[in-house]
XYZ file of C-alpha atoms in Angstrom:
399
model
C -30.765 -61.552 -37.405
C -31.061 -58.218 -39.380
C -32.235 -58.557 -43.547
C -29.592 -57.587 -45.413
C -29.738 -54.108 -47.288
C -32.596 -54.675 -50.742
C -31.268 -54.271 -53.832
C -33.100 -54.428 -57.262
C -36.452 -53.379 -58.446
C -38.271 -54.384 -54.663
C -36.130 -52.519 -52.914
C -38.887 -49.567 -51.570
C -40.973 -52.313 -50.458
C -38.498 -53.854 -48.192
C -37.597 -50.750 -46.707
C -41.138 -50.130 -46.417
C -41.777 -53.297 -44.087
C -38.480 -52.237 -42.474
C -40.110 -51.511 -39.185
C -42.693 -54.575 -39.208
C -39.763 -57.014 -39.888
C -38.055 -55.616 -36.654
C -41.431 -56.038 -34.989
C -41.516 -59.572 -36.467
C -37.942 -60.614 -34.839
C -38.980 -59.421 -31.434
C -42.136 -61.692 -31.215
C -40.810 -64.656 -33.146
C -39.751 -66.312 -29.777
C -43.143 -65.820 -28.370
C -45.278 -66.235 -31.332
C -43.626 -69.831 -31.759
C -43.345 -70.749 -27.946
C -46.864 -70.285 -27.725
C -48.455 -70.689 -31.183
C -49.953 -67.983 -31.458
C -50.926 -65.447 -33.877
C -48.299 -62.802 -35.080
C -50.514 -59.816 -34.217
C -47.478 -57.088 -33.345
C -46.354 -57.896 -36.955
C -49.367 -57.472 -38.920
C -50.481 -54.132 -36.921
C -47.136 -53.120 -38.386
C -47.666 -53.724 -41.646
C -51.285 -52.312 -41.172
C -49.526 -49.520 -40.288
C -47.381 -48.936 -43.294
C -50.254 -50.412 -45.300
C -48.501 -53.545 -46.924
C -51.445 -55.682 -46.710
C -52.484 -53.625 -49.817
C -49.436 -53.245 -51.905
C -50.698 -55.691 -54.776
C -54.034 -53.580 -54.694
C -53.782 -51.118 -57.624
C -53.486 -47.728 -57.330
C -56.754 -46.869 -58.655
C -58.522 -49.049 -55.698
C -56.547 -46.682 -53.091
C -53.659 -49.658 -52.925
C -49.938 -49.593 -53.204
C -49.795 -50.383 -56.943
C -46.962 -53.635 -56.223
C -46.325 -56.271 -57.991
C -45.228 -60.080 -57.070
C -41.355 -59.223 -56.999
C -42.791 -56.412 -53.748
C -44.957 -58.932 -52.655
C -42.206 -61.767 -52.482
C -39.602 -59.445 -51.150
C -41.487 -58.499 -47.849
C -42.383 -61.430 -47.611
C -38.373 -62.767 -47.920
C -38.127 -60.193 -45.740
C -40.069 -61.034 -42.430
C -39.012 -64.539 -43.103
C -35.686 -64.084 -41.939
C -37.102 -62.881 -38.827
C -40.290 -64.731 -38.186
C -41.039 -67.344 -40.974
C -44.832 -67.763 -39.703
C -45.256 -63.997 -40.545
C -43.571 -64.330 -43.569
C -46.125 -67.374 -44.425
C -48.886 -65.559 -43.368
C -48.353 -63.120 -45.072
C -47.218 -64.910 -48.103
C -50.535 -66.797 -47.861
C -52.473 -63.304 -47.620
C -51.480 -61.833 -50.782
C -51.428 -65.248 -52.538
C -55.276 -64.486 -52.374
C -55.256 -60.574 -53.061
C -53.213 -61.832 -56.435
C -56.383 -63.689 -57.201
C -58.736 -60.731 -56.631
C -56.653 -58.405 -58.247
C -55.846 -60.520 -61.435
C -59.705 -61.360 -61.793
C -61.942 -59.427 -59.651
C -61.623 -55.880 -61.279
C -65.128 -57.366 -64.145
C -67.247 -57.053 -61.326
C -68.494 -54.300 -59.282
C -68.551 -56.449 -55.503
C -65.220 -57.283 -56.123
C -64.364 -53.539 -57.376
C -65.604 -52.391 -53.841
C -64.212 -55.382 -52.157
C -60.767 -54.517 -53.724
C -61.149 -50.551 -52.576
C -62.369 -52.013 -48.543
C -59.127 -53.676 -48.751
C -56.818 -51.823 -49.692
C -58.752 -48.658 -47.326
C -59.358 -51.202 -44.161
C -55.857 -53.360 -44.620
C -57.979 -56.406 -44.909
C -56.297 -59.645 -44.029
C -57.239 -62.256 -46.257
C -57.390 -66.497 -45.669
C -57.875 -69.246 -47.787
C -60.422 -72.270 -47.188
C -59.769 -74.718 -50.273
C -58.718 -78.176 -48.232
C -62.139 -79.816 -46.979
C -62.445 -83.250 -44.987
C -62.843 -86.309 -46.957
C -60.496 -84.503 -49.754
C -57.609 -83.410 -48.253
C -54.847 -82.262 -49.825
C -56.430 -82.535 -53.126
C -57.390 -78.442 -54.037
C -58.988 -79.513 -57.307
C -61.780 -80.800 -55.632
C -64.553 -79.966 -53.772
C -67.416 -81.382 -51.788
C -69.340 -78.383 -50.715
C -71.405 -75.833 -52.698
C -72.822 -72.672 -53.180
C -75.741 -73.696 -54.342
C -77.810 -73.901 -50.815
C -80.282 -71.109 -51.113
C -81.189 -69.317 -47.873
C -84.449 -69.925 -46.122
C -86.748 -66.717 -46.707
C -83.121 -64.530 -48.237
C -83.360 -62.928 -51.297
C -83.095 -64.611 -54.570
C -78.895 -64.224 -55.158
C -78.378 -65.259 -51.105
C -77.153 -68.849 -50.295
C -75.474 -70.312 -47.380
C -72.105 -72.312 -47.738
C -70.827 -74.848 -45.311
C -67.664 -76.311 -45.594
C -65.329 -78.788 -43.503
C -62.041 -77.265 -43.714
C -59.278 -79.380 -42.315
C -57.250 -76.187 -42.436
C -57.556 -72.454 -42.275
C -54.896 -70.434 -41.346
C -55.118 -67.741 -39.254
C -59.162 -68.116 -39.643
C -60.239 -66.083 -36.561
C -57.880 -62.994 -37.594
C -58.828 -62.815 -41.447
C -61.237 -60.332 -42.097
C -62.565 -62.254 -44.682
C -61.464 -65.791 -46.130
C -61.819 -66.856 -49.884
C -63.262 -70.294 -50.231
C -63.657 -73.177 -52.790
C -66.564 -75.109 -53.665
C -68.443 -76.730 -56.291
C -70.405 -74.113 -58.565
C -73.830 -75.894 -57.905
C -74.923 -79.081 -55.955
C -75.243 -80.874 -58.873
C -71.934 -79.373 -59.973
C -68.898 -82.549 -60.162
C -66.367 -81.794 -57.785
C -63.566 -80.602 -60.019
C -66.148 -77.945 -61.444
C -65.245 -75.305 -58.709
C -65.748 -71.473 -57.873
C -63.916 -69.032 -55.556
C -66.093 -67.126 -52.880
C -64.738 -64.271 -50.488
C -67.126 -64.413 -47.585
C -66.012 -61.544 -45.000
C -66.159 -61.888 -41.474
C -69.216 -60.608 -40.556
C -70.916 -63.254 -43.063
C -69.292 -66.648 -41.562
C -69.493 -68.418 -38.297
C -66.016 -70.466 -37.507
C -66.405 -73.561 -35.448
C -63.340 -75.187 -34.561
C -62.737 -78.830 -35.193
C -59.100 -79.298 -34.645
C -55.898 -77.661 -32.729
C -52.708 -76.456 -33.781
C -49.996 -78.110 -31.538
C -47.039 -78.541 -34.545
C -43.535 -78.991 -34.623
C -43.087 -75.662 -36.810
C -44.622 -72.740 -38.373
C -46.572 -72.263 -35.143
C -47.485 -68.881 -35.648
C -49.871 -69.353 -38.604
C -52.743 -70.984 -36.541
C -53.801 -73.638 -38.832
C -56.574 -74.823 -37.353
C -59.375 -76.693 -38.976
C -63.244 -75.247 -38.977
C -66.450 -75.845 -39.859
C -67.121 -72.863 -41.819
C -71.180 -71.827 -42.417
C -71.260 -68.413 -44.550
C -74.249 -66.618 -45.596
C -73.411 -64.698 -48.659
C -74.710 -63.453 -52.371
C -73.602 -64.776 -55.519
C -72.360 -61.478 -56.709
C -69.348 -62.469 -54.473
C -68.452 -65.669 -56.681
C -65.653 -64.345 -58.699
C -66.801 -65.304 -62.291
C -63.668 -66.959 -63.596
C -63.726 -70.850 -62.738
C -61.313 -72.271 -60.015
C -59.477 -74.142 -62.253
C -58.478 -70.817 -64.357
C -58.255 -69.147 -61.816
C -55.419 -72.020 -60.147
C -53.335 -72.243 -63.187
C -53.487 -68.600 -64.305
C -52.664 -67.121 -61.053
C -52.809 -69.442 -57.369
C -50.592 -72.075 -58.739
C -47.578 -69.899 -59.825
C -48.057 -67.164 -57.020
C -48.372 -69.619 -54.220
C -45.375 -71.728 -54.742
C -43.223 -68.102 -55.745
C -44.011 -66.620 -52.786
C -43.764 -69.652 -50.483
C -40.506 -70.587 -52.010
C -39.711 -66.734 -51.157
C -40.363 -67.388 -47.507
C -38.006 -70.463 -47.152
C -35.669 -68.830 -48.933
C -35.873 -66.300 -45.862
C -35.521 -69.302 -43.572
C -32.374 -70.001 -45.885
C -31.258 -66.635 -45.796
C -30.630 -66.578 -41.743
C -30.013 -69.323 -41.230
C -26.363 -69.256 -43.633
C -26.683 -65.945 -42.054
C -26.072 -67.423 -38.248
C -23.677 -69.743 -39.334
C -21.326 -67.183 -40.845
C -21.809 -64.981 -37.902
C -20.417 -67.787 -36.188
C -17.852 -69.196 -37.924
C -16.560 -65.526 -38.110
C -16.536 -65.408 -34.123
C -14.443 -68.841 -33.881
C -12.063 -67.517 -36.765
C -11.025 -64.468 -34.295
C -10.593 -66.457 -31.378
C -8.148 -69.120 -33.303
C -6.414 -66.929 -35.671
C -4.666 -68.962 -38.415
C -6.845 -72.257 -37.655
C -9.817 -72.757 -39.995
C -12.947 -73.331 -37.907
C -14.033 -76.807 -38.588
C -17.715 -75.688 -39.696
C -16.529 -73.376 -42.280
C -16.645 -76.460 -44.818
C -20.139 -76.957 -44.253
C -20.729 -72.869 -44.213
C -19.370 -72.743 -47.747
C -21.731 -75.484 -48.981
C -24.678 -74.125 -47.859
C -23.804 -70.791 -49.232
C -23.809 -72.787 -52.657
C -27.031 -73.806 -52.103
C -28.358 -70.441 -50.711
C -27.337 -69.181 -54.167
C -28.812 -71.624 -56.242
C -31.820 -71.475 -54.322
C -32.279 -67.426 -54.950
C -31.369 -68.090 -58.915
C -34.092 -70.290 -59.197
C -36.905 -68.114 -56.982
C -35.783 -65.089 -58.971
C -36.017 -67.200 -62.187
C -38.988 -68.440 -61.493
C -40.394 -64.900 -60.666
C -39.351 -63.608 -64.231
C -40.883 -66.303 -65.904
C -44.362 -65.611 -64.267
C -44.102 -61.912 -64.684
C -43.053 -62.564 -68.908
C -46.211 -64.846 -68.946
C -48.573 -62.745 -66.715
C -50.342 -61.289 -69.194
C -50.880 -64.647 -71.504
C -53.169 -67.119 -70.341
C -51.950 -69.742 -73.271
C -48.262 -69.480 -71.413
C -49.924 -69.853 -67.880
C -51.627 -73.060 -68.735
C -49.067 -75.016 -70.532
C -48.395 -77.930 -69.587
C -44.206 -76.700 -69.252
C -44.887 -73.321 -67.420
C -47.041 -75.914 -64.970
C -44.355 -78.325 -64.758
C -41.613 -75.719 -63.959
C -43.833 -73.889 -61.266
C -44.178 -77.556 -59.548
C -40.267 -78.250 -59.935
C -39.953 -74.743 -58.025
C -42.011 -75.832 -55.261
C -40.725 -79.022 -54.857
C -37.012 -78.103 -55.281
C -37.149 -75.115 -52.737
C -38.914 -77.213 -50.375
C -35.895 -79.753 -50.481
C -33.438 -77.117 -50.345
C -34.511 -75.202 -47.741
C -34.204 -78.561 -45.447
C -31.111 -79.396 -47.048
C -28.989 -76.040 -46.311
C -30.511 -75.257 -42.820
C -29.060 -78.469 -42.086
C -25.702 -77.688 -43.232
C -26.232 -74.560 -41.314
C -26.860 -76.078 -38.303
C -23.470 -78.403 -38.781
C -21.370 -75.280 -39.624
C -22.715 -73.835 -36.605
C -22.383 -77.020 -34.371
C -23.778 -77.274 -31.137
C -24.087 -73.057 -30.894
C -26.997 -73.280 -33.933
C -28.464 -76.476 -31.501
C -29.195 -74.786 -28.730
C -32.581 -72.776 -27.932
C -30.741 -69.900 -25.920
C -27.365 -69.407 -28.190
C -27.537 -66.135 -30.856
C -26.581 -68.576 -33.477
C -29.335 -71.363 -32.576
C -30.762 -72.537 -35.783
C -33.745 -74.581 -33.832
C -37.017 -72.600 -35.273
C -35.295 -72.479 -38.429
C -34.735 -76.196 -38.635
C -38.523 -77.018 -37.105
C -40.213 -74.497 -39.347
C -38.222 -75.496 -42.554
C -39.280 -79.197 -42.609
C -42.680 -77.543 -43.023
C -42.072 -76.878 -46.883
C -42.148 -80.728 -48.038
C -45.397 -80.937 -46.427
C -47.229 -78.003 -47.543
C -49.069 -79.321 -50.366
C -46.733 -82.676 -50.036
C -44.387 -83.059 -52.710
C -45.220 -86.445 -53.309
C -48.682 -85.123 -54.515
C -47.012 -82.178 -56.514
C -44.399 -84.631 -57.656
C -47.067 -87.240 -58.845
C -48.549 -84.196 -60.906
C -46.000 -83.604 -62.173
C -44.986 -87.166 -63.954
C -48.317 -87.531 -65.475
C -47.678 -83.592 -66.914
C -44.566 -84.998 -68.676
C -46.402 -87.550 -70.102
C -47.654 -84.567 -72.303
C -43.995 -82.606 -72.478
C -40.900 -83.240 -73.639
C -38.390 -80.323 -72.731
C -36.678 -78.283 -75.443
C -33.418 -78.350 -74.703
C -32.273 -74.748 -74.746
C -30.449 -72.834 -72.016
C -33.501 -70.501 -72.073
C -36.057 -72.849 -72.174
């Protein structure tokens, strides 16, 4: 289905990605039928050079912000959710660069190659024998390089997942600082492609979000230690990873959202004109998911101002309330996006079941019970109680 027209302070970049989001809809079919990497889409958005909008100006980029960032990514969502992950997932790690690479002069040039070349960017921070748990690390950077140079070492690192790892140009990984480093006590590396050797060590055959090839690898880099970004992990994750990655994810089921309500009104519009008078017996269900369609944009646009008033304050970015509230997001949208794509599907009947109706609501439904599981909410929601341990809410509407 078509986006609907932007509005509000995005609005250039969605008309920007215009073309790549019709792109997107025409391979969604394929790109999920045979799980398979979006590559139409992101020579697109090469092409109108999106994969550098968060890259400032003065490193040749587009000068965005998160609210651009989240909007394209809203965007291709409604159209092909894994390209609106994937690309979700991309800038979640250019936000990183960009908020605390611009000290150093690798990541200076790194940040001027990208925006220039259109990088794409990955992420390697799960690692066998850890899991789930990004705060942790078993790997280092501390393995020097037989005969290299004195700021050379070689990383290897079990990653149980790394989307889209054989199409990133280069893939920002976790590990421990040294190898006597404990494992919370972690660094960020980009290693680009031409520095890394991917071995594969487990498929992708999913029930949803095909597209984004999340395969696991054993990944062996050789790179220098100028390419550590200086600011620890753990800074790094509540500062900016944290709050970016659940915005823009939540952004990206909200796109699933958006369609899917979308289809169902398309539908229940159809059955109205062929029964004037009669109520179509979905349009119940239509008008509860639209409830929850507009709850769920409050609280991703919410959520978005209250990063962008803290963005600049560290002490607001690691409190122990602006953590709990980016975890409620993540967890909430997650739930929602199930919740009304499923009352979607019952507005729409068996038209939204079905794999060759215009109104089927299958991919939707497959690719939206992804959310809960991405970073499982049980984990996040875990987290979160011991957090509130530590915080008591204040009360106030604006709180």
């Amino acid at each position: 289905m078509r986006a609907p027209a932007p509005d509000g302070p995005a609005a250039m970049a969605t008309e920007a990605a215009a073309g790549a989001v019709a792109v997107a809809g025409r391979h969604a079919d394929s790109v999920d039928r045979e799980a398979r990497f979006p590559s139409e889409t992101f020579a697109a958005l090469r092409e109108a050079r999106l994969l550098g909008l968060m890259v400032p100006r003065a490193f040749g980029g587009g000068g965005g912000g998160l609210a651009d960032a989240a909007a394209v990514a809203h965007a291709l969502a409604q159209n092909c959710p894994s390209s609106g992950l994937i690309y979700a997932m991309h800038q979640i790690q250019v936000a990183c660069l960009v908020r605390h690479g611009q000290g150093a002069d690798w990541h200076r040039g790194f940040l001027e190659r990208l925006a220039g070349e259109q990088l794409l960017l990955a992420s390697a921070t799960t690692e066998a024998g850890i899991g789930g748990d990004v705060r942790s690390s078993a790997c280092a950077v501390a393995n020097a390089i037989e005969g290299g140079m004195g700021g050379a070492f070689r990383l290897e690192k079990q990653a149980t997942v790394i989307s889209y790892g054989m199409e990133a140009d280069a893939i920002l990984v976790t590990a421990r600082r040294t190898a006597d480093s404990p494992p919370s006590d972690q660094v960020i590396v980009p290693v680009l492609r031409g520095q890394t050797r991917l071995e594969e060590i487990g498929g992708w055959d999913t029930l949803g979000m095909r597209g984004t090839r999340s395969v696991g690898y054993r990944l062996v880099a050789d790179a220098e230690r100028a390419q550590i970004l200086p600011l620890p992990y753990a800074d790094i994750s509540a500062r900016t990873m944290l709050p970016v990655t659940h915005i823009l994810w939540s952004s990206v089921w909200l796109g699933i959202a958006t369609d899917a309500v979308a289809r169902a009104a398309a539908f229940i519009r159809a059955e109205a004109r062929k029964r004037p008078g009669i109520p179509p017996p979905g349009g119940r269900r239509l008008a509860e998911a639209t409830a929850g369609l507009q709850a769920m944009r409050g609280m991703v646009r919410g959520a978005l101002a209250r990063f962008e008033e803290a963005a600049d304050d560290p002490d607001r970015l690691t409190s122990v309330g602006f953590a709990v509230a980016m975890n409620t997001l993540k967890t909430e949208a997650a739930e929602m996006v199930v919740r009304i794509v499923g009352q979607a599907m019952l507005a729409g009947g068996l038209a939204a079941y079905r794999n060759d109706s215009p109104y089927s609501l299958c991919r939707h439904l497959r690719d939206a019970h992804s959310a809960p599981l991405m970073i499982n909410n049980d984990r996040i929601l875990g987290n979160t109680a011991n957090l509130l341990l530590a915080h008591r809410d204040n009360g106030s509407l604006f709180g």
